[in-house]
Amino acid sequence: MTGTLATVPAADRQARLAEVLACPACRAPLRLGDGATIACAACGHTGRRRGGQLTFGGFESEELTADALNRVKEFVKKRFNRAYPTAIKVLSPVMDRNLIMPFLRSFDLDRDLVADFGCGTHRRDPRVICLDGGTYPNVDIVTDLRTVPLAEGSLAGGISIAVLEHVPDPAAHIAEMHRLLRPGGRMLVFVPFMQPFHASPYDFQRYTQVGLREQFPQFEVLSVKVGAGPTSGMLWTLQEWLAMLLSFGSMRLYRAILPLTWILSPLKVLDLLLARHPAAAVTASGFVIEVRKP
């Protein structure tokens, strides 16, 4: 292990990406030149390269600032990019069940190309391809997740964590996951059930355990598990309820009080027990589904 280890996976990741790049408009292979512009020779569609980051669409700035709470989140994400995931893990009322890293470890990431669909500011492993609509420094490809500029069957696996609730057309996103996976490729997807509204930049739907299975008709469903337990669902709702109760109808006071309720977030550790309860799915904060492309 040398001091240059962190840079080696980045160079390797970019080289592997270059081999499977495809135009998001016509699906023709894309070739990276020396310039900042990436142009499709078949249809003329263009993207941009800035350092190691490739941009093909993504969010417009006004989309990320339409919601007041999301404006704060985006400011923190951009200002404290690397610290944001840790801060969320500590302050959030949601306690996940640490299913993501075991899933990633089930691949040979030195050989298998695996992507994080909607990574946000997370870089879970330096060998994982980070896809997102935001231009965070850790993102490899800034793109609309319905039209990812990668070739069909180029991925061995992928994860999508708390993304599908934020899109109006989850079926299109799931269809793109199916296109990108090679036969036998697997996806791990977390979606919320009992969670308050949270724009990032939008928030459209929730899923029951049974309903989640119905979203993946093209896949073989391997498992559906409680991904975040009932304490997390109750706690987040309680925090919102307390902020509303004590703000007496004032949005300004509500926004000031809400961060103070985060003092209750450590109670989420109760989900170490309750997430395993036979009835946990009734009020779970969210579910994780693992699927495989036939």
mmCIF file of C-alpha atoms in Angstrom:
data_model
loop_
_atom_site.group_PDB
_atom_site.id
_atom_site.type_symbol
_atom_site.label_atom_id
_atom_site.label_comp_id
_atom_site.label_asym_id
_atom_site.label_seq_id
_atom_site.Cartn_x
_atom_site.Cartn_y
_atom_site.Cartn_z
ATOM 1 C CA MET A 1 0.000 0.000 0.000
ATOM 2 C CA THR A 2 1.721 3.185 -1.166
ATOM 3 C CA GLY A 3 0.755 6.834 -1.007
ATOM 4 C CA THR A 4 -0.234 6.724 -4.691
ATOM 5 C CA LEU A 5 -2.884 4.053 -4.208
ATOM 6 C CA ALA A 6 -5.739 6.582 -4.208
ATOM 7 C CA THR A 7 -4.765 7.846 -7.660
ATOM 8 C CA VAL A 8 -4.314 4.454 -9.284
ATOM 9 C CA PRO A 9 -7.973 3.332 -9.072
ATOM 10 C CA ALA A 10 -9.082 6.728 -10.454
ATOM 11 C CA ALA A 11 -6.910 6.358 -13.547
ATOM 12 C CA ASP A 12 -7.973 2.742 -13.955
ATOM 13 C CA ARG A 13 -11.638 3.683 -13.499
ATOM 14 C CA GLN A 14 -11.406 6.342 -16.202
ATOM 15 C CA ALA A 15 -9.646 3.963 -18.588
ATOM 16 C CA ARG A 16 -12.330 1.319 -18.075
ATOM 17 C CA LEU A 17 -15.030 3.934 -18.600
ATOM 18 C CA ALA A 18 -13.486 5.027 -21.885
ATOM 19 C CA GLU A 19 -13.893 1.488 -23.232
ATOM 20 C CA VAL A 20 -17.678 1.381 -22.674
ATOM 21 C CA LEU A 21 -18.762 4.962 -23.356
ATOM 22 C CA ALA A 22 -21.753 5.250 -25.680
ATOM 23 C CA CYS A 23 -23.740 8.202 -26.979
ATOM 24 C CA PRO A 24 -26.825 8.777 -24.795
ATOM 25 C CA ALA A 25 -28.782 9.858 -27.891
ATOM 26 C CA CYS A 26 -28.029 7.143 -30.480
ATOM 27 C CA ARG A 27 -26.019 4.561 -28.442
ATOM 28 C CA ALA A 28 -23.070 4.640 -30.874
ATOM 29 C CA PRO A 29 -19.626 4.151 -29.273
ATOM 30 C CA LEU A 30 -17.979 7.356 -28.044
ATOM 31 C CA ARG A 31 -14.293 8.074 -28.248
ATOM 32 C CA LEU A 32 -12.500 10.450 -25.908
ATOM 33 C CA GLY A 33 -10.178 12.856 -27.679
ATOM 34 C CA ASP A 34 -7.754 15.341 -26.200
ATOM 35 C CA GLY A 35 -10.179 18.260 -26.052
ATOM 36 C CA ALA A 36 -12.882 19.238 -23.570
ATOM 37 C CA THR A 37 -15.727 18.441 -25.982
ATOM 38 C CA ILE A 38 -16.890 14.863 -26.535
ATOM 39 C CA ALA A 39 -18.750 14.541 -29.841
ATOM 40 C CA CYS A 40 -20.620 11.528 -31.222
ATOM 41 C CA ALA A 41 -19.373 10.787 -34.747
ATOM 42 C CA ALA A 42 -22.708 9.169 -35.630
ATOM 43 C CA CYS A 43 -25.256 11.816 -34.570
ATOM 44 C CA GLY A 44 -23.263 14.833 -33.398
ATOM 45 C CA HIS A 45 -24.526 14.749 -29.798
ATOM 46 C CA THR A 46 -21.960 16.355 -27.492
ATOM 47 C CA GLY A 47 -20.773 16.133 -23.930
ATOM 48 C CA ARG A 48 -17.992 17.813 -21.956
ATOM 49 C CA ARG A 49 -14.934 16.675 -20.083
ATOM 50 C CA ARG A 50 -13.491 18.575 -17.156
ATOM 51 C CA GLY A 51 -10.578 16.746 -15.586
ATOM 52 C CA GLY A 52 -11.814 13.239 -14.907
ATOM 53 C CA GLN A 53 -15.515 14.195 -14.926
ATOM 54 C CA LEU A 54 -17.689 13.638 -18.007
ATOM 55 C CA THR A 55 -20.901 15.662 -18.389
ATOM 56 C CA PHE A 56 -23.891 14.646 -20.506
ATOM 57 C CA GLY A 57 -26.843 16.642 -19.149
ATOM 58 C CA GLY A 58 -27.749 16.408 -15.457
ATOM 59 C CA PHE A 59 -29.671 18.798 -13.237
ATOM 60 C CA GLU A 60 -30.142 22.455 -14.090
ATOM 61 C CA SER A 61 -29.136 24.833 -11.280
ATOM 62 C CA GLU A 62 -32.720 26.089 -10.850
ATOM 63 C CA GLU A 63 -33.919 22.511 -10.247
ATOM 64 C CA LEU A 64 -31.585 22.151 -7.292
ATOM 65 C CA THR A 65 -32.682 25.438 -5.717
ATOM 66 C CA ALA A 66 -36.468 25.220 -6.180
ATOM 67 C CA ASP A 67 -37.033 23.763 -2.696
ATOM 68 C CA ALA A 68 -35.793 25.743 0.336
ATOM 69 C CA LEU A 69 -34.516 22.701 2.239
ATOM 70 C CA ASN A 70 -32.816 21.344 -0.857
ATOM 71 C CA ARG A 71 -31.055 24.697 -1.331
ATOM 72 C CA VAL A 72 -29.465 24.199 2.074
ATOM 73 C CA LYS A 73 -28.587 20.578 1.269
ATOM 74 C CA GLU A 74 -26.981 21.535 -2.036
ATOM 75 C CA PHE A 75 -24.937 24.286 -0.380
ATOM 76 C CA VAL A 76 -23.662 21.844 2.244
ATOM 77 C CA LYS A 77 -22.986 19.148 -0.350
ATOM 78 C CA LYS A 78 -20.892 21.462 -2.494
ATOM 79 C CA ARG A 79 -19.119 23.197 0.415
ATOM 80 C CA PHE A 80 -18.455 20.094 2.524
ATOM 81 C CA ASN A 81 -18.539 17.377 -0.137
ATOM 82 C CA ARG A 82 -16.439 14.732 1.606
ATOM 83 C CA ALA A 83 -17.888 15.349 5.062
ATOM 84 C CA TYR A 84 -21.533 15.320 3.944
ATOM 85 C CA PRO A 85 -22.071 11.521 3.949
ATOM 86 C CA THR A 86 -20.576 11.249 7.444
ATOM 87 C CA ALA A 87 -22.683 14.134 8.725
ATOM 88 C CA ILE A 88 -25.837 12.565 7.320
ATOM 89 C CA LYS A 89 -24.968 9.236 8.897
ATOM 90 C CA VAL A 90 -24.662 10.910 12.310
ATOM 91 C CA LEU A 91 -27.497 13.463 12.161
ATOM 92 C CA SER A 92 -30.065 11.588 10.091
ATOM 93 C CA PRO A 93 -32.899 9.819 11.933
ATOM 94 C CA VAL A 94 -32.532 6.906 9.503
ATOM 95 C CA MET A 95 -30.312 3.968 10.428
ATOM 96 C CA ASP A 96 -29.557 1.753 7.467
ATOM 97 C CA ARG A 97 -28.690 -1.898 7.857
ATOM 98 C CA ASN A 98 -25.271 -1.727 6.161
ATOM 99 C CA LEU A 99 -26.316 -3.902 3.218
ATOM 100 C CA ILE A 100 -24.516 -1.859 0.558
ATOM 101 C CA MET A 101 -20.880 -2.735 1.235
ATOM 102 C CA PRO A 102 -21.484 -6.509 1.498
ATOM 103 C CA PHE A 103 -23.253 -6.288 -1.871
ATOM 104 C CA LEU A 104 -20.315 -4.433 -3.442
ATOM 105 C CA ARG A 105 -17.882 -6.939 -1.964
ATOM 106 C CA SER A 106 -19.746 -9.718 -3.795
ATOM 107 C CA PHE A 107 -18.123 -8.409 -7.017
ATOM 108 C CA ASP A 108 -14.504 -8.464 -8.109
ATOM 109 C CA LEU A 109 -14.298 -4.687 -8.415
ATOM 110 C CA ASP A 110 -10.862 -4.896 -10.013
ATOM 111 C CA ARG A 111 -12.507 -6.620 -12.986
ATOM 112 C CA ASP A 112 -16.253 -6.069 -12.710
ATOM 113 C CA LEU A 113 -17.625 -2.671 -13.698
ATOM 114 C CA VAL A 114 -20.146 -1.597 -11.044
ATOM 115 C CA ALA A 115 -21.973 1.749 -10.952
ATOM 116 C CA ASP A 116 -23.662 3.852 -8.257
ATOM 117 C CA PHE A 117 -26.818 5.300 -9.860
ATOM 118 C CA GLY A 118 -27.454 8.627 -8.126
ATOM 119 C CA CYS A 119 -24.363 8.584 -5.911
ATOM 120 C CA GLY A 120 -24.736 12.140 -4.583
ATOM 121 C CA THR A 121 -21.547 12.941 -2.665
ATOM 122 C CA HIS A 122 -20.790 9.291 -1.845
ATOM 123 C CA ARG A 123 -17.718 7.478 -3.118
ATOM 124 C CA ARG A 124 -18.282 4.026 -1.605
ATOM 125 C CA ASP A 125 -15.272 2.463 -3.316
ATOM 126 C CA PRO A 126 -12.699 4.078 -5.634
ATOM 127 C CA ARG A 127 -13.392 1.392 -8.251
ATOM 128 C CA VAL A 128 -17.166 2.037 -8.426
ATOM 129 C CA ILE A 129 -18.417 4.307 -11.234
ATOM 130 C CA CYS A 130 -20.281 7.292 -9.765
ATOM 131 C CA LEU A 131 -23.284 8.543 -11.767
ATOM 132 C CA ASP A 132 -25.384 11.545 -10.752
ATOM 133 C CA GLY A 133 -27.267 14.548 -12.072
ATOM 134 C CA GLY A 134 -25.228 16.888 -9.855
ATOM 135 C CA THR A 135 -21.684 18.071 -10.555
ATOM 136 C CA TYR A 136 -20.207 16.967 -7.227
ATOM 137 C CA PRO A 137 -16.426 16.421 -7.288
ATOM 138 C CA ASN A 138 -16.728 12.648 -6.757
ATOM 139 C CA VAL A 139 -19.050 12.109 -9.754
ATOM 140 C CA ASP A 140 -17.504 10.371 -12.783
ATOM 141 C CA ILE A 141 -20.419 10.944 -15.182
ATOM 142 C CA VAL A 142 -22.945 13.771 -14.769
ATOM 143 C CA THR A 143 -26.018 12.542 -16.603
ATOM 144 C CA ASP A 144 -29.745 11.971 -16.715
ATOM 145 C CA LEU A 145 -30.007 8.490 -15.182
ATOM 146 C CA ARG A 146 -32.594 7.549 -17.822
ATOM 147 C CA THR A 147 -29.983 7.925 -20.591
ATOM 148 C CA VAL A 148 -26.600 6.965 -19.188
ATOM 149 C CA PRO A 149 -23.770 7.268 -21.761
ATOM 150 C CA LEU A 150 -22.601 3.666 -21.398
ATOM 151 C CA ALA A 151 -22.951 0.717 -23.741
ATOM 152 C CA GLU A 152 -25.623 -1.928 -23.332
ATOM 153 C CA GLY A 153 -24.528 -4.780 -21.064
ATOM 154 C CA SER A 154 -21.433 -2.913 -19.864
ATOM 155 C CA LEU A 155 -22.075 -3.300 -16.109
ATOM 156 C CA ALA A 156 -21.716 -6.324 -13.867
ATOM 157 C CA GLY A 157 -23.744 -4.634 -11.158
ATOM 158 C CA GLY A 158 -25.068 -1.441 -9.679
ATOM 159 C CA ILE A 159 -26.615 0.221 -6.667
ATOM 160 C CA SER A 160 -29.364 2.824 -6.448
ATOM 161 C CA ILE A 161 -29.770 4.254 -2.959
ATOM 162 C CA ALA A 162 -32.752 6.525 -2.212
ATOM 163 C CA VAL A 163 -33.124 7.633 -5.831
ATOM 164 C CA LEU A 164 -36.353 6.211 -7.268
ATOM 165 C CA GLU A 165 -38.588 8.253 -4.959
ATOM 166 C CA HIS A 166 -37.074 11.411 -6.449
ATOM 167 C CA VAL A 167 -37.962 10.751 -10.101
ATOM 168 C CA PRO A 168 -41.389 11.038 -11.766
ATOM 169 C CA ASP A 169 -40.755 8.039 -14.021
ATOM 170 C CA PRO A 170 -39.062 5.258 -12.025
ATOM 171 C CA ALA A 171 -39.908 2.710 -14.735
ATOM 172 C CA ALA A 172 -37.611 4.574 -17.165
ATOM 173 C CA HIS A 173 -34.767 4.493 -14.643
ATOM 174 C CA ILE A 174 -35.266 0.790 -13.982
ATOM 175 C CA ALA A 175 -35.361 0.098 -17.728
ATOM 176 C CA GLU A 176 -32.005 1.854 -18.084
ATOM 177 C CA MET A 177 -30.544 -0.254 -15.273
ATOM 178 C CA HIS A 178 -31.745 -3.338 -17.170
ATOM 179 C CA ARG A 179 -30.165 -2.112 -20.424
ATOM 180 C CA LEU A 180 -26.815 -1.434 -18.806
ATOM 181 C CA LEU A 181 -26.512 -4.707 -16.898
ATOM 182 C CA ARG A 182 -25.012 -7.726 -18.595
ATOM 183 C CA PRO A 183 -26.967 -11.013 -18.315
ATOM 184 C CA GLY A 184 -26.614 -12.213 -14.728
ATOM 185 C CA GLY A 185 -25.818 -8.672 -13.557
ATOM 186 C CA ARG A 186 -27.311 -7.597 -10.230
ATOM 187 C CA MET A 187 -28.736 -4.382 -8.781
ATOM 188 C CA LEU A 188 -29.262 -3.394 -5.143
ATOM 189 C CA VAL A 189 -31.935 -0.704 -4.781
ATOM 190 C CA PHE A 190 -33.049 1.116 -1.608
ATOM 191 C CA VAL A 191 -36.370 2.958 -1.607
ATOM 192 C CA PRO A 192 -38.305 4.625 1.242
ATOM 193 C CA PHE A 193 -41.619 3.577 2.761
ATOM 194 C CA MET A 194 -42.328 5.504 5.995
ATOM 195 C CA GLN A 195 -40.420 8.730 5.387
ATOM 196 C CA PRO A 196 -41.551 12.375 5.283
ATOM 197 C CA PHE A 197 -41.330 14.415 2.100
ATOM 198 C CA HIS A 198 -37.748 15.346 1.210
ATOM 199 C CA ALA A 199 -36.976 17.098 -2.073
ATOM 200 C CA SER A 200 -33.662 16.209 -3.718
ATOM 201 C CA PRO A 201 -34.537 18.063 -5.895
ATOM 202 C CA TYR A 202 -38.034 16.470 -6.022
ATOM 203 C CA ASP A 203 -39.924 13.766 -4.130
ATOM 204 C CA PHE A 204 -42.712 11.803 -5.827
ATOM 205 C CA GLN A 205 -43.505 8.403 -4.313
ATOM 206 C CA ARG A 206 -43.161 5.730 -1.613
ATOM 207 C CA TYR A 207 -43.144 1.934 -1.890
ATOM 208 C CA THR A 208 -44.550 -0.904 0.181
ATOM 209 C CA GLN A 209 -42.658 -4.178 0.336
ATOM 210 C CA VAL A 210 -45.151 -5.808 -2.044
ATOM 211 C CA GLY A 211 -45.330 -2.790 -4.339
ATOM 212 C CA LEU A 212 -41.562 -2.652 -4.693
ATOM 213 C CA ARG A 213 -41.458 -6.139 -6.184
ATOM 214 C CA GLU A 214 -43.863 -5.010 -8.905
ATOM 215 C CA GLN A 215 -41.478 -2.289 -10.106
ATOM 216 C CA PHE A 216 -38.962 -4.785 -11.555
ATOM 217 C CA PRO A 217 -40.902 -7.005 -14.008
ATOM 218 C CA GLN A 218 -37.872 -7.467 -16.297
ATOM 219 C CA PHE A 219 -35.711 -8.810 -13.469
ATOM 220 C CA GLU A 220 -35.523 -11.859 -11.264
ATOM 221 C CA VAL A 221 -36.171 -10.694 -7.690
ATOM 222 C CA LEU A 222 -33.596 -12.280 -5.380
ATOM 223 C CA SER A 223 -34.678 -10.668 -2.099
ATOM 224 C CA VAL A 224 -36.610 -7.805 -0.534
ATOM 225 C CA LYS A 225 -35.483 -6.804 2.954
ATOM 226 C CA VAL A 226 -36.124 -4.055 5.475
ATOM 227 C CA GLY A 227 -33.366 -1.586 4.670
ATOM 228 C CA ALA A 228 -34.171 0.924 7.428
ATOM 229 C CA GLY A 229 -36.331 -0.055 10.378
ATOM 230 C CA PRO A 230 -39.514 1.218 12.037
ATOM 231 C CA THR A 231 -37.722 3.392 14.595
ATOM 232 C CA SER A 232 -36.223 5.381 11.741
ATOM 233 C CA GLY A 233 -39.655 5.858 10.189
ATOM 234 C CA MET A 234 -41.197 6.965 13.485
ATOM 235 C CA LEU A 235 -38.293 9.205 14.471
ATOM 236 C CA TRP A 236 -38.145 11.220 11.249
ATOM 237 C CA THR A 237 -41.902 11.786 11.375
ATOM 238 C CA LEU A 238 -41.680 12.777 15.060
ATOM 239 C CA GLN A 239 -38.976 15.337 14.320
ATOM 240 C CA GLU A 240 -41.102 16.924 11.605
ATOM 241 C CA TRP A 241 -44.173 16.842 13.882
ATOM 242 C CA LEU A 242 -42.341 18.549 16.763
ATOM 243 C CA ALA A 243 -40.987 21.279 14.465
ATOM 244 C CA MET A 244 -44.501 21.961 13.152
ATOM 245 C CA LEU A 245 -46.086 21.872 16.612
ATOM 246 C CA LEU A 246 -43.597 24.298 18.147
ATOM 247 C CA SER A 247 -43.421 26.705 15.200
ATOM 248 C CA PHE A 248 -47.046 27.925 15.532
ATOM 249 C CA GLY A 249 -47.596 28.123 11.793
ATOM 250 C CA SER A 250 -44.364 30.008 10.993
ATOM 251 C CA MET A 251 -42.183 28.458 8.272
ATOM 252 C CA ARG A 252 -39.212 30.534 9.423
ATOM 253 C CA LEU A 253 -39.533 29.186 12.965
ATOM 254 C CA TYR A 254 -40.158 25.663 11.659
ATOM 255 C CA ARG A 255 -36.869 25.750 9.717
ATOM 256 C CA ALA A 256 -35.053 27.014 12.810
ATOM 257 C CA ILE A 257 -36.523 24.372 15.126
ATOM 258 C CA LEU A 258 -36.132 21.350 12.846
ATOM 259 C CA PRO A 259 -32.317 21.056 13.233
ATOM 260 C CA LEU A 260 -32.778 21.145 17.017
ATOM 261 C CA THR A 261 -34.868 17.974 16.819
ATOM 262 C CA TRP A 262 -31.844 16.111 15.448
ATOM 263 C CA ILE A 263 -30.836 15.647 19.088
ATOM 264 C CA LEU A 264 -33.317 12.745 19.012
ATOM 265 C CA SER A 265 -31.577 11.000 16.105
ATOM 266 C CA PRO A 266 -29.437 8.655 18.272
ATOM 267 C CA LEU A 267 -32.656 6.841 19.166
ATOM 268 C CA LYS A 268 -32.372 5.213 15.743
ATOM 269 C CA VAL A 269 -30.029 2.618 17.292
ATOM 270 C CA LEU A 270 -33.197 0.873 18.514
ATOM 271 C CA ASP A 271 -33.514 -0.378 14.954
ATOM 272 C CA LEU A 272 -30.623 -2.731 15.650
ATOM 273 C CA LEU A 273 -33.395 -4.786 17.266
ATOM 274 C CA LEU A 274 -36.633 -3.613 15.672
ATOM 275 C CA ALA A 275 -35.479 -3.865 12.055
ATOM 276 C CA ARG A 276 -35.308 -7.629 12.617
ATOM 277 C CA HIS A 277 -38.803 -7.877 14.112
ATOM 278 C CA PRO A 278 -41.184 -10.090 12.085
ATOM 279 C CA ALA A 279 -43.563 -7.129 11.741
ATOM 280 C CA ALA A 280 -40.856 -4.572 10.846
ATOM 281 C CA ALA A 281 -42.101 -4.260 7.261
ATOM 282 C CA VAL A 282 -45.398 -2.772 8.483
ATOM 283 C CA THR A 283 -43.778 0.568 9.416
ATOM 284 C CA ALA A 284 -40.249 0.252 8.002
ATOM 285 C CA SER A 285 -38.518 3.430 6.958
ATOM 286 C CA GLY A 286 -37.405 1.772 3.722
ATOM 287 C CA PHE A 287 -36.745 -1.441 1.817
ATOM 288 C CA VAL A 288 -33.817 -2.890 -0.107
ATOM 289 C CA ILE A 289 -34.452 -5.078 -3.140
ATOM 290 C CA GLU A 290 -31.802 -7.148 -4.895
ATOM 291 C CA VAL A 291 -32.580 -8.134 -8.488
ATOM 292 C CA ARG A 292 -30.770 -9.988 -11.268
ATOM 293 C CA LYS A 293 -30.995 -9.594 -15.027
ATOM 294 C CA PRO A 294 -31.879 -12.984 -16.558
#
